[in-house]
CSV table of C-alpha atoms in Angstrom, one decimal:
chain,number,residue,atom,x,y,z
A,1302,ASN,CA,0.0,-0.1,0.0
A,1303,ALA,CA,1.7,3.1,-1.3
A,1304,GLY,CA,1.9,6.1,1.0
A,1305,VAL,CA,0.8,9.7,0.3
A,1306,MET,CA,2.4,10.8,-2.8
A,1307,GLN,CA,3.4,14.4,-3.6
A,1308,ASN,CA,4.8,15.8,-6.7
A,1309,PRO,CA,7.1,17.5,-7.6
A,1310,ARG,CA,9.3,17.1,-4.6
A,1311,HIS,CA,11.1,20.5,-5.5
A,1312,LEU,CA,9.7,23.4,-7.4
A,1313,VAL,CA,11.3,26.5,-8.3
A,1314,ARG,CA,9.3,29.4,-9.6
A,1315,ARG,CA,10.1,32.9,-10.4
A,1316,ARG,CA,8.1,35.8,-8.8
A,1317,GLY,CA,4.8,36.2,-10.5
A,1318,GLN,CA,4.6,32.7,-11.7
A,1319,GLU,CA,2.1,30.0,-10.6
A,1320,ALA,CA,2.9,27.1,-8.6
A,1321,ARG,CA,0.9,23.8,-8.9
A,1322,LEU,CA,1.4,21.1,-6.1
A,1323,ARG,CA,-0.1,17.8,-6.3
A,1324,CYS,CA,-1.1,15.2,-3.7
A,1325,SER,CA,-2.3,11.6,-4.1
A,1326,PRO,CA,-3.8,10.2,-0.8
A,1327,MET,CA,-3.2,6.7,0.4
A,1328,LYS,CA,-5.5,4.1,-1.2
A,1329,GLY,CA,-8.8,4.2,0.6
A,1330,HIS,CA,-8.2,7.5,2.1
A,1331,SER,CA,-11.0,10.1,1.1
A,1332,HIS,CA,-9.8,13.0,3.4
A,1333,VAL,CA,-6.8,15.2,2.4
A,1334,TYR,CA,-5.2,18.0,4.4
A,1335,TRP,CA,-2.4,20.7,3.4
A,1336,TYR,CA,0.0,22.2,5.7
A,1337,ARG,CA,2.9,24.6,5.2
A,1338,GLN,CA,6.2,24.8,6.9
A,1339,LEU,CA,7.9,28.1,6.7
A,1340,PRO,CA,11.8,28.2,7.4
A,1341,GLU,CA,12.4,27.9,11.2
A,1342,GLU,CA,8.6,27.6,11.9
A,1343,GLY,CA,6.3,24.9,12.8
A,1344,LEU,CA,3.8,23.4,10.3
A,1345,LYS,CA,0.7,25.4,10.0
A,1346,PHE,CA,-2.7,24.0,8.9
A,1347,MET,CA,-3.9,25.5,5.6
A,1348,VAL,CA,-7.1,23.4,4.3
A,1349,TYR,CA,-9.1,20.3,4.7
A,1350,LEU,CA,-10.8,18.7,1.6
A,1351,GLN,CA,-12.9,15.8,1.0
A,1352,LYS,CA,-13.8,14.6,-2.6
A,1353,GLU,CA,-15.2,17.6,-4.4
A,1354,ASN,CA,-15.7,19.6,-1.0
A,1355,ILE,CA,-13.6,22.1,0.9
A,1356,ILE,CA,-14.4,21.3,4.5
A,1357,ASP,CA,-12.3,23.8,6.3
A,1358,GLU,CA,-10.0,26.4,4.6
A,1359,SER,CA,-9.5,28.6,7.6
A,1360,GLY,CA,-5.6,28.5,7.4
A,1361,MET,CA,-5.5,29.5,3.7
A,1362,PRO,CA,-4.3,33.0,2.9
A,1363,LYS,CA,-7.2,34.9,1.5
A,1364,GLU,CA,-5.6,35.7,-1.9
A,1365,ARG,CA,-3.5,33.8,-4.5
A,1366,PHE,CA,-4.1,30.3,-2.8
A,1367,SER,CA,-6.7,27.8,-3.8
A,1368,ALA,CA,-7.1,24.1,-3.2
A,1369,GLU,CA,-9.3,21.3,-4.8
A,1370,PHE,CA,-9.8,17.6,-4.7
A,1371,PRO,CA,-11.8,16.6,-7.7
A,1372,LYS,CA,-13.7,13.2,-8.0
A,1373,GLU,CA,-10.9,11.9,-10.1
A,1374,GLY,CA,-7.4,12.5,-9.7
A,1375,PRO,CA,-5.1,14.0,-7.2
A,1376,SER,CA,-5.6,17.1,-4.7
A,1377,ILE,CA,-4.1,20.3,-6.1
A,1378,LEU,CA,-2.7,23.3,-4.1
A,1379,ARG,CA,-2.4,26.3,-6.4
A,1380,ILE,CA,-0.5,29.5,-5.6
A,1381,GLN,CA,-0.8,32.3,-8.2
A,1382,GLN,CA,1.6,35.1,-8.6
A,1383,VAL,CA,4.2,33.5,-6.2
A,1384,VAL,CA,6.2,35.8,-3.9
A,1385,ARG,CA,9.4,35.2,-2.0
A,1386,GLY,CA,7.4,34.7,1.3
A,1387,ASP,CA,5.7,31.6,-0.3
A,1388,SER,CA,9.0,29.8,-0.3
A,1389,ALA,CA,8.3,26.9,2.2
A,1390,ALA,CA,7.8,23.1,2.4
A,1391,TYR,CA,4.1,22.1,1.7
A,1392,PHE,CA,3.0,18.9,3.1
A,1393,CYS,CA,-0.1,16.8,2.3
A,1394,ALA,CA,-1.7,14.4,4.7
A,1395,SER,CA,-4.7,11.9,4.3
A,1396,SER,CA,-6.9,9.9,6.5
A,1397,PRO,CA,-9.6,7.3,5.8
A,1398,ALA,CA,-12.3,9.3,7.4
A,1399,GLU,CA,-13.1,12.2,9.8
A,1400,GLY,CA,-13.1,11.3,13.6
A,1401,ILE,CA,-11.0,11.0,16.8
A,1402,ARG,CA,-9.8,7.5,15.9
A,1403,TYR,CA,-8.0,8.3,12.7
A,1404,GLU,CA,-4.4,9.2,12.3
A,1405,GLN,CA,-3.2,11.5,9.5
A,1406,TYR,CA,-0.4,10.1,7.3
A,1407,PHE,CA,1.8,12.6,5.7
A,1408,GLY,CA,3.6,12.9,2.3
A,1409,PRO,CA,7.1,13.6,1.6
A,1410,GLY,CA,6.4,17.3,1.0
A,1411,THR,CA,7.0,19.6,-1.9
A,1412,ARG,CA,9.7,22.4,-1.3
A,1413,LEU,CA,8.8,25.4,-3.0
A,1414,THR,CA,11.6,28.1,-3.9
A,1415,VAL,CA,10.5,31.4,-5.3
A,1416,THR,CA,13.5,33.3,-6.9
B,965,LYS,CA,-5.0,31.3,20.5
B,966,GLN,CA,-4.1,27.5,20.3
B,967,GLU,CA,-0.2,27.3,20.8
B,968,VAL,CA,2.0,24.3,21.2
B,969,THR,CA,5.3,24.4,23.0
B,970,GLN,CA,7.8,21.8,23.1
B,971,ILE,CA,10.7,21.5,25.5
B,972,PRO,CA,13.6,21.2,25.1
B,973,ALA,CA,14.0,22.6,21.7
B,974,ALA,CA,17.2,20.6,21.2
B,975,LEU,CA,19.0,17.9,23.2
B,976,SER,CA,21.8,15.4,22.7
B,977,VAL,CA,22.1,12.1,24.6
B,978,PRO,CA,24.5,9.3,24.6
B,979,GLU,CA,23.3,6.0,23.1
B,980,GLY,CA,21.4,3.9,25.4
B,981,GLU,CA,19.9,6.8,27.6
B,982,ASN,CA,16.2,7.1,28.0
B,983,LEU,CA,14.6,10.2,26.2
B,984,VAL,CA,11.8,12.5,27.7
B,985,LEU,CA,10.2,15.0,25.3
B,986,ASN,CA,7.7,17.4,26.6
B,987,CYS,CA,4.8,19.1,24.8
B,988,SER,CA,2.3,21.5,26.3
B,989,PHE,CA,-0.7,23.0,24.6
B,990,THR,CA,-2.7,26.2,25.6
B,991,ASP,CA,-6.3,24.9,24.9
B,992,SER,CA,-7.2,21.7,26.6
B,993,ALA,CA,-10.3,21.1,24.3
B,994,ILE,CA,-8.4,18.6,22.1
B,995,TYR,CA,-10.1,15.5,20.3
B,996,ASN,CA,-6.7,13.6,20.1
B,997,LEU,CA,-2.9,14.1,20.0
B,998,GLN,CA,-0.3,12.8,17.5
B,999,TRP,CA,3.4,12.4,17.9
B,1000,PHE,CA,5.5,12.4,14.9
B,1001,ARG,CA,9.1,12.3,13.7
B,1002,GLN,CA,10.7,14.2,10.9
B,1003,ASP,CA,13.9,13.6,9.4
B,1004,PRO,CA,15.8,16.5,7.7
B,1005,GLY,CA,14.4,17.3,4.5
B,1006,LYS,CA,11.8,14.6,4.7
B,1007,GLY,CA,8.1,14.2,5.7
B,1008,LEU,CA,6.6,13.3,8.9
B,1009,THR,CA,6.1,9.9,10.1
B,1010,SER,CA,3.4,9.0,12.5
B,1011,LEU,CA,4.5,7.5,15.8
B,1012,LEU,CA,1.5,7.4,18.2
B,1013,LEU,CA,-2.0,8.6,18.4
B,1014,ILE,CA,-3.6,9.1,21.8
B,1015,GLN,CA,-7.2,9.7,22.2
B,1016,SER,CA,-8.5,12.5,24.4
B,1017,SER,CA,-10.1,9.8,26.6
B,1018,GLN,CA,-6.9,7.9,27.0
B,1019,ARG,CA,-4.0,8.5,29.5
B,1020,GLU,CA,-1.1,6.7,27.5
B,1021,GLN,CA,-0.3,4.9,24.4
B,1022,THR,CA,2.7,2.5,23.9
B,1023,SER,CA,4.5,1.2,20.7
B,1024,GLY,CA,7.6,-0.8,21.2
B,1025,ARG,CA,10.2,1.6,22.8
B,1026,LEU,CA,7.9,4.6,22.7
B,1027,ASN,CA,5.3,5.7,25.3
B,1028,ALA,CA,3.3,8.7,25.2
B,1029,SER,CA,1.2,10.1,28.0
B,1030,LEU,CA,-1.4,12.6,28.0
B,1031,ASP,CA,-2.9,14.9,30.7
B,1032,LYS,CA,-5.5,16.7,28.8
B,1033,SER,CA,-6.7,18.8,31.9
B,1034,SER,CA,-3.2,20.5,32.3
B,1035,GLY,CA,-2.4,20.5,28.6
B,1036,ARG,CA,0.5,18.3,28.7
B,1037,SER,CA,1.9,15.3,26.8
B,1038,THR,CA,5.1,13.5,27.2
B,1039,LEU,CA,6.9,11.2,24.8
B,1040,TYR,CA,9.3,8.7,26.3
B,1041,ILE,CA,11.9,6.8,24.2
B,1042,ALA,CA,13.6,4.0,26.1
B,1043,ALA,CA,17.2,2.8,25.4
B,1044,SER,CA,17.7,5.6,22.7
B,1045,GLN,CA,19.7,4.6,19.6
B,1046,PRO,CA,21.5,6.7,17.0
B,1047,GLY,CA,18.7,5.8,14.5
B,1048,ASP,CA,16.3,7.9,16.8
B,1049,SER,CA,18.1,11.1,15.8
B,1050,ALA,CA,15.3,13.3,14.5
B,1051,THR,CA,12.9,16.0,15.2
B,1052,TYR,CA,10.0,15.0,17.3
B,1053,LEU,CA,6.6,17.0,16.6
B,1054,CYS,CA,3.6,17.1,19.1
B,1055,ALA,CA,0.2,17.8,17.2
B,1056,PRO,CA,-3.1,18.2,19.1
B,1057,ASP,CA,-6.2,17.9,17.0
B,1058,TYR,CA,-8.6,20.8,18.0
B,1059,GLY,CA,-11.5,19.5,16.0
B,1060,ASN,CA,-12.3,19.3,12.4
B,1061,ASN,CA,-9.0,17.3,12.1
B,1062,ARG,CA,-6.9,20.6,12.2
B,1063,LEU,CA,-3.6,19.5,13.7
B,1064,ALA,CA,-1.7,22.4,15.4
B,1065,PHE,CA,2.2,21.8,15.5
B,1066,GLY,CA,5.0,23.0,17.9
B,1067,LYS,CA,8.4,23.5,16.6
B,1068,GLY,CA,9.6,20.2,17.8
B,1069,ASN,CA,12.2,18.6,19.8
B,1070,GLN,CA,15.4,18.2,18.0
B,1071,VAL,CA,17.1,14.9,19.2
B,1072,VAL,CA,20.8,13.8,18.6
B,1073,VAL,CA,21.7,10.3,20.0
B,1074,ILE,CA,25.4,10.1,20.3
B,1075,PRO,CA,27.0,6.7,19.5
């Protein structure tokens, strides 16, 4: 059973470009979460999605950031018009369902560098 | 504001010594708490999940305790090995599966 897959592992973008980060959850998992780890900071929750639904986006910046988890295919975190402050490691996690019993399993992360 | 503090931030111990890593969180209304390890440049590996109704959870050399009322959790690693060198992260779940993270305990086990 493959773990959570993220690609690309490393992404370099110039200021003003768009970044697309992809996440494939573990087989059988229908819940996806995105977290961001800024340099020298702890991980911060960004958004929680189920198939075709955004459940909680309270941690997402109000502008330039969006996330989706379509019926088919991976979850996508999209950052438009990137700025240097977006440079960070972006982690995706998945769980089989919502509830107190379920662990979140993390992917290896995508390290975004904005030049 | 829900804050997670992990003390000590960094520690080095000789191989074979037991490790005690502390985590405190400001809001005791948690649903559960997970401990993870993170190796440099890598993702997070889940170690233990403690439900809010539990006092402790064990897996091999790892034991995690939870005192929800005082907002504390402790991770014990028995008979440390060089392979235990990593950053350990504590993450309470405040509901809706939002994990809150501290900055971690960076551990080095010296052979």
